mmCIF file of C-alpha atoms and ligand atoms in Angstrom:
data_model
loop_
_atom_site.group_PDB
_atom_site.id
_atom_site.type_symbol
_atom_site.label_atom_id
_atom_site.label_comp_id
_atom_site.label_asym_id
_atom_site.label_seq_id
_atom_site.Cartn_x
_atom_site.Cartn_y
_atom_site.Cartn_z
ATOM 1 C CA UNK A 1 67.606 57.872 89.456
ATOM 2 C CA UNK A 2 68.656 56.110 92.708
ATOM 3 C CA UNK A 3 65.643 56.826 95.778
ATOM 4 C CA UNK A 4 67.353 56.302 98.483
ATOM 5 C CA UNK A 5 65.532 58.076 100.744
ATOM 6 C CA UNK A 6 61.793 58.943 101.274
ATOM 7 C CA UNK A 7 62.638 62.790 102.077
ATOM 8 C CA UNK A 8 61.044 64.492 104.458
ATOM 9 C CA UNK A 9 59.884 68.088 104.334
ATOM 10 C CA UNK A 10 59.682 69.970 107.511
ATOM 11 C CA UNK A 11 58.973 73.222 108.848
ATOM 12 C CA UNK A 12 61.602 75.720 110.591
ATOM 13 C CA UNK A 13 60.084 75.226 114.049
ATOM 14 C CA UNK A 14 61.612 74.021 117.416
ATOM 15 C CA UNK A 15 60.469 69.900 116.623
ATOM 16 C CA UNK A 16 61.776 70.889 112.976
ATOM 17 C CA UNK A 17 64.958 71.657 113.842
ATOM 18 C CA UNK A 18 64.995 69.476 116.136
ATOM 19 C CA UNK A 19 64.634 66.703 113.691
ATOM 20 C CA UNK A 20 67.040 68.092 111.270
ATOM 21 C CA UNK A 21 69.577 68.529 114.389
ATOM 22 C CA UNK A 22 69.208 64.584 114.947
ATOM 23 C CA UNK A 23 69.576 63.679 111.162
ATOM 24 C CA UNK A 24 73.044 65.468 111.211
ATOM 25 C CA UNK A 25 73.797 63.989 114.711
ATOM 26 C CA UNK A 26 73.306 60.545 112.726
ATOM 27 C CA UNK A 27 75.768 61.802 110.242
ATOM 28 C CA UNK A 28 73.143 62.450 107.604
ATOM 29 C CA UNK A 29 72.676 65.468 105.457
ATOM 30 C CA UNK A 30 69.964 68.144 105.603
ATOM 31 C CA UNK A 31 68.904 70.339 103.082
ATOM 32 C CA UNK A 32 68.154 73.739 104.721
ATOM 33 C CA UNK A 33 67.574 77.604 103.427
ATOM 34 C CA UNK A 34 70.048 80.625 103.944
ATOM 35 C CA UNK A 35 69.541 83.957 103.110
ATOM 36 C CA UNK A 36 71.482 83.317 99.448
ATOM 37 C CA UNK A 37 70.290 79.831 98.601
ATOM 38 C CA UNK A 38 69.629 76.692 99.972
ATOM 39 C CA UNK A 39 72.165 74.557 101.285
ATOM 40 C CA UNK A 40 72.581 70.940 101.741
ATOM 41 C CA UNK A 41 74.372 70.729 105.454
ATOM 42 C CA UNK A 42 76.420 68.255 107.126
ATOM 43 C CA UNK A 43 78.657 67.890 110.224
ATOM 44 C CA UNK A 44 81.684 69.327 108.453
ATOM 45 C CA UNK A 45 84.305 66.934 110.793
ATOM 46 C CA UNK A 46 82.692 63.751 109.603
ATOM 47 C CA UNK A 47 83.982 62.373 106.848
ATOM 48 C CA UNK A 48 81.004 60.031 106.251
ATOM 49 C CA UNK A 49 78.917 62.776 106.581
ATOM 50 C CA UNK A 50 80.347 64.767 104.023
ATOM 51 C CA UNK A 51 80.860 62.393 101.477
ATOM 52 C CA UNK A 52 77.204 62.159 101.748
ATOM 53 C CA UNK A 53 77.068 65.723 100.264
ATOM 54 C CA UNK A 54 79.289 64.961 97.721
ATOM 55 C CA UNK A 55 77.307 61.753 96.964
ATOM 56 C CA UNK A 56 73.716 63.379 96.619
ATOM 57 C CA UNK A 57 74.952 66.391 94.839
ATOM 58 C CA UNK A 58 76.967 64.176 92.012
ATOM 59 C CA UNK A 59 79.852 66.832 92.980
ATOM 60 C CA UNK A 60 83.289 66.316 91.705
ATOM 61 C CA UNK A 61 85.237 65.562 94.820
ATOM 62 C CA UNK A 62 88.334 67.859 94.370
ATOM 63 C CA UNK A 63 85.445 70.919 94.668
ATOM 64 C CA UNK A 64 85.949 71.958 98.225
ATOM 65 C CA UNK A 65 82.414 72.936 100.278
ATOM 66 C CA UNK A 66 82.068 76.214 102.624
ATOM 67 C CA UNK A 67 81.760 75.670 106.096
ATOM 68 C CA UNK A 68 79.058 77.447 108.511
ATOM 69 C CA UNK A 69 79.250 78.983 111.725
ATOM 70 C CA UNK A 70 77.481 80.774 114.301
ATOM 71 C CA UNK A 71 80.491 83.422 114.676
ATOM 72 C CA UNK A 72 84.074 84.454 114.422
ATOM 73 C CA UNK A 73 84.820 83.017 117.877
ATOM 74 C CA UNK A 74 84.026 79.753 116.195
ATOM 75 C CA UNK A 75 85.561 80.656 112.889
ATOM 76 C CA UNK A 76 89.002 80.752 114.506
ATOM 77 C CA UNK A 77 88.434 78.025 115.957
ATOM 78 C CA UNK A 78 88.717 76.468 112.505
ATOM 79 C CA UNK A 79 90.864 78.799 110.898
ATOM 80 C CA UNK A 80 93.439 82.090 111.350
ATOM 81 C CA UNK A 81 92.104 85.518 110.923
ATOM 82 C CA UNK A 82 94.406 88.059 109.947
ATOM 83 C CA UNK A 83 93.232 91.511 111.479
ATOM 84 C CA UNK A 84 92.055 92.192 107.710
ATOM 85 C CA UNK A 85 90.188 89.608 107.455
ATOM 86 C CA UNK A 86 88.584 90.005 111.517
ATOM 87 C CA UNK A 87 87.529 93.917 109.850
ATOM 88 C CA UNK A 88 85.356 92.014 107.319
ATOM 89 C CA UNK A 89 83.641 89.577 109.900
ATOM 90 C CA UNK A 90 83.005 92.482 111.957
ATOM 91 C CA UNK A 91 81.123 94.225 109.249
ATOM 92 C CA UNK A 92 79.431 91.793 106.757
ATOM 93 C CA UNK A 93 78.692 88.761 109.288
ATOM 94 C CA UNK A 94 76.179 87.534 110.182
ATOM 95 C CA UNK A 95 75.313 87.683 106.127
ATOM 96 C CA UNK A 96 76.308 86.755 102.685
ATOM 97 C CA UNK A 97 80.144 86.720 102.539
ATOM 98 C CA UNK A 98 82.523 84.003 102.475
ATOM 99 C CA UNK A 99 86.013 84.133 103.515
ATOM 100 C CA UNK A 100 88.958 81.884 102.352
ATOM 101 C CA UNK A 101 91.371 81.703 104.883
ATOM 102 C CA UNK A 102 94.755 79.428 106.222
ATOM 103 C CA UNK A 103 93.090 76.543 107.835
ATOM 104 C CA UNK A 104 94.118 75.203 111.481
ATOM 105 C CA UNK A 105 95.906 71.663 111.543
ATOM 106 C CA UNK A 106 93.554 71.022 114.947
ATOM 107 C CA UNK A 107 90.914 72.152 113.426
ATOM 108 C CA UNK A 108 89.015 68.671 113.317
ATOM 109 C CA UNK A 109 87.445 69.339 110.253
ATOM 110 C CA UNK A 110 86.930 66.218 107.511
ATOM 111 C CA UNK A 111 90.139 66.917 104.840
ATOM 112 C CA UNK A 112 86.434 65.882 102.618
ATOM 113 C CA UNK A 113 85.477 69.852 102.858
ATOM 114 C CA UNK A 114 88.857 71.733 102.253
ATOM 115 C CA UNK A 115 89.893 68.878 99.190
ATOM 116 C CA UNK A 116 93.510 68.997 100.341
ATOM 117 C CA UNK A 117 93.791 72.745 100.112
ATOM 118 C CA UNK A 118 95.668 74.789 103.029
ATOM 119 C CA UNK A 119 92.457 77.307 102.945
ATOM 120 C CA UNK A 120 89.212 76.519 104.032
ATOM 121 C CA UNK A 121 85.955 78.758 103.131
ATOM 122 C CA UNK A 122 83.838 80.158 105.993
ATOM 123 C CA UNK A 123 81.036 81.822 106.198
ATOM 124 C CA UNK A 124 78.609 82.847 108.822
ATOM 125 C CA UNK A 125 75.112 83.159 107.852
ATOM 126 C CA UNK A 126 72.213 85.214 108.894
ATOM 127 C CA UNK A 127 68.797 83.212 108.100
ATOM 128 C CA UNK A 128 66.858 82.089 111.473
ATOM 129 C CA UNK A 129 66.717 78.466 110.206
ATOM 130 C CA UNK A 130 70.015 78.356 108.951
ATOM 131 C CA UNK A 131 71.401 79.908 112.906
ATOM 132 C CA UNK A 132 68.802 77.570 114.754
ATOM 133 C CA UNK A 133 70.106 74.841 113.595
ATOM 134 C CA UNK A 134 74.115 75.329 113.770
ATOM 135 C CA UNK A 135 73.049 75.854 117.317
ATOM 136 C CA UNK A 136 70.729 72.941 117.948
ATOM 137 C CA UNK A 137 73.568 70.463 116.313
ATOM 138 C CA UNK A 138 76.737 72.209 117.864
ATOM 139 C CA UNK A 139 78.509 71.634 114.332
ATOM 140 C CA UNK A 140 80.267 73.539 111.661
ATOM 141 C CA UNK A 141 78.356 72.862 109.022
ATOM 142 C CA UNK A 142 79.572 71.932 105.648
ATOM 143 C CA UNK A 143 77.148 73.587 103.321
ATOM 144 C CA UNK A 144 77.303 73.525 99.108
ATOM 145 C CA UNK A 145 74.104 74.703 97.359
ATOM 146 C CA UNK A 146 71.408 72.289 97.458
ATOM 147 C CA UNK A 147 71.472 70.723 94.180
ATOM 148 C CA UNK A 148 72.765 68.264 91.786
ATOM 149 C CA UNK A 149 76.437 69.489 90.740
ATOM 150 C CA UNK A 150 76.375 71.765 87.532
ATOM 151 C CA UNK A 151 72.688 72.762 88.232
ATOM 152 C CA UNK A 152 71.244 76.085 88.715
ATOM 153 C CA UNK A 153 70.737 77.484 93.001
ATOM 154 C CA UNK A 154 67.610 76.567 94.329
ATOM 155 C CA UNK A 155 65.749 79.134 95.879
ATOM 156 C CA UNK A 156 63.003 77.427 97.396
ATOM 157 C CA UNK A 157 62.406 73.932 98.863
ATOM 158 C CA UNK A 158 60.712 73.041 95.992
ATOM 159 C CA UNK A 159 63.643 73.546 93.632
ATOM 160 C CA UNK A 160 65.676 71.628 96.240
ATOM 161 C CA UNK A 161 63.073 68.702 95.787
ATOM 162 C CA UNK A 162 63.016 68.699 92.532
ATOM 163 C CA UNK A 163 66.862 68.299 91.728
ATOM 164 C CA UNK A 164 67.497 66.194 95.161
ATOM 165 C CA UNK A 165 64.372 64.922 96.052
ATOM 166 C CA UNK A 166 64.866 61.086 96.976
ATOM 167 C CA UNK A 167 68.481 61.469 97.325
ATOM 168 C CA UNK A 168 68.583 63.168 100.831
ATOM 169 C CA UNK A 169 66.468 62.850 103.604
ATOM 170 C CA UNK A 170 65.544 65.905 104.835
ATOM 171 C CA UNK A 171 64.332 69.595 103.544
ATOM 172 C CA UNK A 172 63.508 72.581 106.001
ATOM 173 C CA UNK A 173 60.992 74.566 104.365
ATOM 174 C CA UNK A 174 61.771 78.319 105.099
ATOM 175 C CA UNK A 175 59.851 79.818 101.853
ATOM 176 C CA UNK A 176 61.701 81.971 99.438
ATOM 177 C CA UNK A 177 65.108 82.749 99.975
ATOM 178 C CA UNK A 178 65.639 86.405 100.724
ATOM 179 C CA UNK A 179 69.001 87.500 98.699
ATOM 180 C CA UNK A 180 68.487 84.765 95.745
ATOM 181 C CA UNK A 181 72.651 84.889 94.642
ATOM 182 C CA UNK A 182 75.021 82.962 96.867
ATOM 183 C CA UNK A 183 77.383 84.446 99.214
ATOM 184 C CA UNK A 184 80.321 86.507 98.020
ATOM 185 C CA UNK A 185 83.522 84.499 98.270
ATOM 186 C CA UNK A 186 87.353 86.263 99.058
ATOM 187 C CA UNK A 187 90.236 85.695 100.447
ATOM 188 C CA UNK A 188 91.967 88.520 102.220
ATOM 189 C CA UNK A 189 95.642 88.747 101.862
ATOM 190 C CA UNK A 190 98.413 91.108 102.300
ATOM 191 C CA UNK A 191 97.197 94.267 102.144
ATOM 192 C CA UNK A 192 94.495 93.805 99.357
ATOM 193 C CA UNK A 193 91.237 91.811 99.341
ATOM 194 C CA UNK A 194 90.797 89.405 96.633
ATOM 195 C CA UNK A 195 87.732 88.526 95.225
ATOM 196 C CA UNK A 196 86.666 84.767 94.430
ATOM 197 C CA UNK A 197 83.252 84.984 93.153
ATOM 198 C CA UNK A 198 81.426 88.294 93.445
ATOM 199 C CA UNK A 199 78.256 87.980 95.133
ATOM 200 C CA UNK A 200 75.321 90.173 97.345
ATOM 201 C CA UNK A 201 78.229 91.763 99.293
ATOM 202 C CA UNK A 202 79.835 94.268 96.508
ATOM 203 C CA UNK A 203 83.281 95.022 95.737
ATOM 204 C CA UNK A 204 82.469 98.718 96.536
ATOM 205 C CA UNK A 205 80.982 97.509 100.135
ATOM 206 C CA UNK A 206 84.292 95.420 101.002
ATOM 207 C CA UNK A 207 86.618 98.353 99.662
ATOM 208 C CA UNK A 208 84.483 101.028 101.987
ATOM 209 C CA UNK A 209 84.747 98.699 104.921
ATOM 210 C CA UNK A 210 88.782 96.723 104.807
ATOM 211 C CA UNK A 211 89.660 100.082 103.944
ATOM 212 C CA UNK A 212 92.003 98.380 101.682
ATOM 213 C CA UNK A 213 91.814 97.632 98.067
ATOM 214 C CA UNK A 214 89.854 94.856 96.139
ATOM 215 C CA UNK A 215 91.318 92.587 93.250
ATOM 216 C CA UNK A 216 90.482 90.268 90.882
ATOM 217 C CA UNK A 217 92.696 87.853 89.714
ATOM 218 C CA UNK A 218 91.853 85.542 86.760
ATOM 219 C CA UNK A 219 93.445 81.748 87.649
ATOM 220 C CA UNK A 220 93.827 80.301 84.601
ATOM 221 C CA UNK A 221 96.093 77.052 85.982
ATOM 222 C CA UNK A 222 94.991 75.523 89.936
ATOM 223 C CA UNK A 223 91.804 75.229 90.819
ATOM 224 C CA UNK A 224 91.262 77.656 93.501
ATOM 225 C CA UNK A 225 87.848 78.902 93.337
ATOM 226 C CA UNK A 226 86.174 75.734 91.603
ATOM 227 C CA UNK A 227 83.110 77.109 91.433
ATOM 228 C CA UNK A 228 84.690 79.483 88.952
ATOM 229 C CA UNK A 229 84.295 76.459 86.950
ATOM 230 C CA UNK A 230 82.607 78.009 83.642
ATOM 231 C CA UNK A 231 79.671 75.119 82.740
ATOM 232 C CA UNK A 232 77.880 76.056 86.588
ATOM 233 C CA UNK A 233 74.275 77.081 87.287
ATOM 234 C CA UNK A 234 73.280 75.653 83.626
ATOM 235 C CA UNK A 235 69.800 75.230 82.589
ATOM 236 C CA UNK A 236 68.965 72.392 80.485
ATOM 237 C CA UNK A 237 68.923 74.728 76.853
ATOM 238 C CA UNK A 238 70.307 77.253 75.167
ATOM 239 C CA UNK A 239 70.576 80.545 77.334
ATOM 240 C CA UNK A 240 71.412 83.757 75.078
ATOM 241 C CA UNK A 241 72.108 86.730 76.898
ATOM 242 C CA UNK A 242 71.292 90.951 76.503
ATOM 243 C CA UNK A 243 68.312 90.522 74.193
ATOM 244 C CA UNK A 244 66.312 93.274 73.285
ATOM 245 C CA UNK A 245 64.084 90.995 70.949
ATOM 246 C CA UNK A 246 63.540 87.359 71.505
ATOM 247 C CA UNK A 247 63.034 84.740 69.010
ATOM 248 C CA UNK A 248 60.083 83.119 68.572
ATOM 249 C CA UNK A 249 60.784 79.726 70.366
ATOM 250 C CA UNK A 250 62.646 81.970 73.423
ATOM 251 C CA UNK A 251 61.212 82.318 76.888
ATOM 252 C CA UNK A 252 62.223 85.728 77.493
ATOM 253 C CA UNK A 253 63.462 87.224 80.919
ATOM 254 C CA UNK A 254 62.838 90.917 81.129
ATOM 255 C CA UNK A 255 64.533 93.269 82.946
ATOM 256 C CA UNK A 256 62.813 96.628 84.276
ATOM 257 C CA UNK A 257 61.332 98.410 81.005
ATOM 258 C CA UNK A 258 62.275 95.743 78.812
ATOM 259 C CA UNK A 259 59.335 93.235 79.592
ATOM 260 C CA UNK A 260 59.157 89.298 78.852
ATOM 261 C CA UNK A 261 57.235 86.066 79.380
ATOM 262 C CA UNK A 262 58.450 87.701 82.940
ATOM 263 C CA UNK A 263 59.957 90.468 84.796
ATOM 264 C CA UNK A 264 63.365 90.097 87.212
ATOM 265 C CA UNK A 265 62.110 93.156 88.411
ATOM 266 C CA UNK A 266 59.691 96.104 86.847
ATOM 267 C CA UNK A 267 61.048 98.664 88.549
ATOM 268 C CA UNK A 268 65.011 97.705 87.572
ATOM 269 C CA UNK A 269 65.739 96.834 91.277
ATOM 270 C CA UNK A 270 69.214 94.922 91.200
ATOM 271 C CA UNK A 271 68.770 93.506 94.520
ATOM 272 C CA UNK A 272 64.674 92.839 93.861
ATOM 273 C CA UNK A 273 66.152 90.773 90.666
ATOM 274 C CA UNK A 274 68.947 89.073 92.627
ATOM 275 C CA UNK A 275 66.653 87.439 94.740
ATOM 276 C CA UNK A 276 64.620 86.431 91.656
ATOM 277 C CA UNK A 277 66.869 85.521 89.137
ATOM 278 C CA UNK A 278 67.745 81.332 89.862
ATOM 279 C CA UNK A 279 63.720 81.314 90.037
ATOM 280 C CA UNK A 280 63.551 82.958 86.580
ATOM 281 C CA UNK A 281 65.860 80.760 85.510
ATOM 282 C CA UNK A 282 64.022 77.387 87.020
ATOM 283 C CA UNK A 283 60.734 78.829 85.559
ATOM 284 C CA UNK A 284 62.274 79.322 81.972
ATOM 285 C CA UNK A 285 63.904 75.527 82.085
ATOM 286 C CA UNK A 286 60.969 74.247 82.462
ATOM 287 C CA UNK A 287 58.575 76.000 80.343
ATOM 288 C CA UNK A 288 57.506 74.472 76.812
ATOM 289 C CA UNK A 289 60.105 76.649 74.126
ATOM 290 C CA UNK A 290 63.351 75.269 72.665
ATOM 291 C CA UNK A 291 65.681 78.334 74.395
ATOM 292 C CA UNK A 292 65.854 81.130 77.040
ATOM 293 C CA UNK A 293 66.598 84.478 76.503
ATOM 294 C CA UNK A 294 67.569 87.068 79.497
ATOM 295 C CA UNK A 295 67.350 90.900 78.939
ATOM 296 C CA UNK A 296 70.558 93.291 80.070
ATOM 297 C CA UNK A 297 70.968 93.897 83.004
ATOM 298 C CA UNK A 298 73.880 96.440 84.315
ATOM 299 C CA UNK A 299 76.857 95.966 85.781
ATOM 300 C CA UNK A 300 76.618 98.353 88.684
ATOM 301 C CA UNK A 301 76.609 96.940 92.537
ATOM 302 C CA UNK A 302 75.091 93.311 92.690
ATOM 303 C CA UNK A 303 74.535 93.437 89.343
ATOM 304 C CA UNK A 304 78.120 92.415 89.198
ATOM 305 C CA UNK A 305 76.987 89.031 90.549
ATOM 306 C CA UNK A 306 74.223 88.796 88.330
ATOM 307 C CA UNK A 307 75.915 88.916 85.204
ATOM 308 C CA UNK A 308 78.583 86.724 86.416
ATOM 309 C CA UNK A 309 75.518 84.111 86.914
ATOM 310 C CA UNK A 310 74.053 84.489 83.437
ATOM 311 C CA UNK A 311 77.075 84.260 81.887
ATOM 312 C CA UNK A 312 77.667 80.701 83.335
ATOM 313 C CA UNK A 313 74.482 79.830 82.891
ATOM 314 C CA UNK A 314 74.806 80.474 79.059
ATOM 315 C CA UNK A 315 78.389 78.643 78.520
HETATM 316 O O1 TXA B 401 75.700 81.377 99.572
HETATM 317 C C1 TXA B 401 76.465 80.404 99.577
HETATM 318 O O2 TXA B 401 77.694 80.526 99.609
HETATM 319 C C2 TXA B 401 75.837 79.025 99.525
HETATM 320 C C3 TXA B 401 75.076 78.807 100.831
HETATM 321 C C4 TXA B 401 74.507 77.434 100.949
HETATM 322 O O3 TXA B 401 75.918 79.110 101.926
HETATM 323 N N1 TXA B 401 76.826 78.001 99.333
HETATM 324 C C5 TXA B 401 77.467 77.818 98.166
HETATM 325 O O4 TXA B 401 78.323 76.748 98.171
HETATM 326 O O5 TXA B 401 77.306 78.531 97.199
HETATM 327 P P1 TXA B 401 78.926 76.071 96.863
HETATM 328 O O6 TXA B 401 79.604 74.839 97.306
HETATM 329 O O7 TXA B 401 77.880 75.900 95.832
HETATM 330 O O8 TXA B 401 80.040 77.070 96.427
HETATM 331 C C6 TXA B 401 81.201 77.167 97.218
HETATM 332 C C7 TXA B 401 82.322 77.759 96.424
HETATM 333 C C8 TXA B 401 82.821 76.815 95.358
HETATM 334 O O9 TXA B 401 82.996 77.567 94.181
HETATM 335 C C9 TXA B 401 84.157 76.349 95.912
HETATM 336 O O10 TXA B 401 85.048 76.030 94.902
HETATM 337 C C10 TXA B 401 84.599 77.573 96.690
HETATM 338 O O11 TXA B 401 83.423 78.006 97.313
HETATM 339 N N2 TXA B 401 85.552 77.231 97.747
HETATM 340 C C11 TXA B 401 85.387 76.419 98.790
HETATM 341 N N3 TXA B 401 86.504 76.320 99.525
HETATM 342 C C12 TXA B 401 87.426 77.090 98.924
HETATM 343 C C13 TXA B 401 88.796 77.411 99.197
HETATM 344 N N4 TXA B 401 89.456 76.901 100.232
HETATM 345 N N5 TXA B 401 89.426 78.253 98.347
HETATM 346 C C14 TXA B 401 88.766 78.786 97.301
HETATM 347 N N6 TXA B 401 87.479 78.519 96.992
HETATM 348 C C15 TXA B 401 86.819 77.676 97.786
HETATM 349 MG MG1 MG B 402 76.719 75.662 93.918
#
């Protein structure tokens, strides 16, 4: 593996931030945590700066990267909001949502982060870190999850250090990441809200709150939603999915009264096994037995999203 950096691990306070603010200043990248997963951040209208994403992640460059802001104010800046699409800023953001929308020709930002498409993905987050320092750098923020392409979310700064360690040179510590699943990703349209990759905010809470209807759409020919990309989030062995009894050589992850080598949550709380599932999954990689197997867990609310992970994970 190529080190080329020593990285640095540093806390969420004011000479943290203002460390990480200076590393993006200096067009480098910065590995930081949101309330869905970590991301690794750049200054989303420097092209140097985000091929340095693409470099440390080992990302496919036609994969285009979600870019942060503080607000909407500075989300139109970027890119136009249809009134639909203003309703769902108003009521998800700050938080996990992402929304694909018709990107501005001034908008200054690298052609790196959209890949040539005539949409760009923005989202505003909510985690204190993740706000300090969009505000401390004055960028938009170009922000994939932190960690090599194909590999599963990290959760903690740990994960990020183990999959990008010497290959970026910066991580903000913020512990745990609260929500565990990354944002929800759609693109509102004419009259209907379509969903890209279902995530923490459900399709029941954007139906309640565009007051419009949502739909999925299965792509099979351009990529639109890359991340759809099947092979994503994969541990390093064989992943087997709704087990009631595991094999022998199986790590198994339970879900509430169906109990394993451990539990995404005892008590069957979806979003309690949201925010641990990528863990799980870390956990399971690495311990000593040839495959993993995951309990069911429903398909109601954000369990949607989990599914939707697990599947990938076991393609
Ligand atoms: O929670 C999250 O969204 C995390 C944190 C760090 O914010 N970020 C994240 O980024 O999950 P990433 O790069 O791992 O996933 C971004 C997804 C990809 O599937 C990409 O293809 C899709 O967003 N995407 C980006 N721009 C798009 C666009 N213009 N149209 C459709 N999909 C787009
Ligand atoms: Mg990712």
């Amino acid at each position: 593996m190529t080190r080329d950096f020593e990285t640095r691990i540093c806390l969420p306070d004011a000479s943290g931030i203002a460390l990480a603010a200076e590393t993006i200043a200096a067009g480098h990248t910065v590995a930081v945590p949101t309330e869905t997963v970590y991301g690794l951040a750049a200054d989303a209208r420097d092209s140097d700066a985000v091929a340095r994403i693409y470099a440390a992640k080992g990302r496919p460059s036609f994969n285009p990267l979600i870019v942060h802001v503080p607000d909407a104010e500075a989300a139109q800046a970027l890119a136009r909001m249809s009134p639909l699409a203003l309703r769902l800023a108003a009521a998800f953001w700050p938080g996990p949502l992402t929304l694909v929308l018709p990107v501005r020709p001034e908008s200054g930002l690298s052609p790196l982060v959209t890949a040539g498409l005539p949409t760009v993905a923005i989202r505003c987050p909510a985690h204190p870190a993740m706000r300090a320092l969009l505000e401390a750098s004055g960028a938009p923020l170009a922000a994939p999850s932190a960690n090599r392409s194909g590999a599963i979310s990290p959760t903690s700064a740990e994960h990020v250090r183990t999959s990008l360690g010497g290959r970026i040179p910066l991580i903000i510590d913020g512990g745990p990441t609260a929500r565990g699943i990354e944002s929800t990703i759609v693109a509102p349209e004419d009259g209907h809200v379509r969903l890209l990759r279902p995530g923490p905010v459900t399709a029941e809470m954007l139906e309640r709150a565009a007051d419009a209807p949502v739909v999925t759409l299965s792509h099979s020919g351009a990529i639109e939603a890359p991340g759809q990309l099947e092979s994503h989030y994969a541990p390093s062995k064989p992943v087997r999915l709704n087990v009631t009894e595991p094999g022998a050589d199986e790590y198994m992850i339970g879900f509430g009264a169906l109990p394993g080598d451990m539990n995404l949550s005892e008590n069957g709380d979806l979003e309690e096994a949201a925010s641990s599932l990528f863990a799980a999954l870390h956990i399971a990689d690495a311990a000593s037995t040839r495959g993993i197997a995951v309990a069911p867990v429903p398909m109601t609310g954000i369990g949607v999203a989990i599914n939707d992970r697990l599947k990938r994970a076991a393609a």
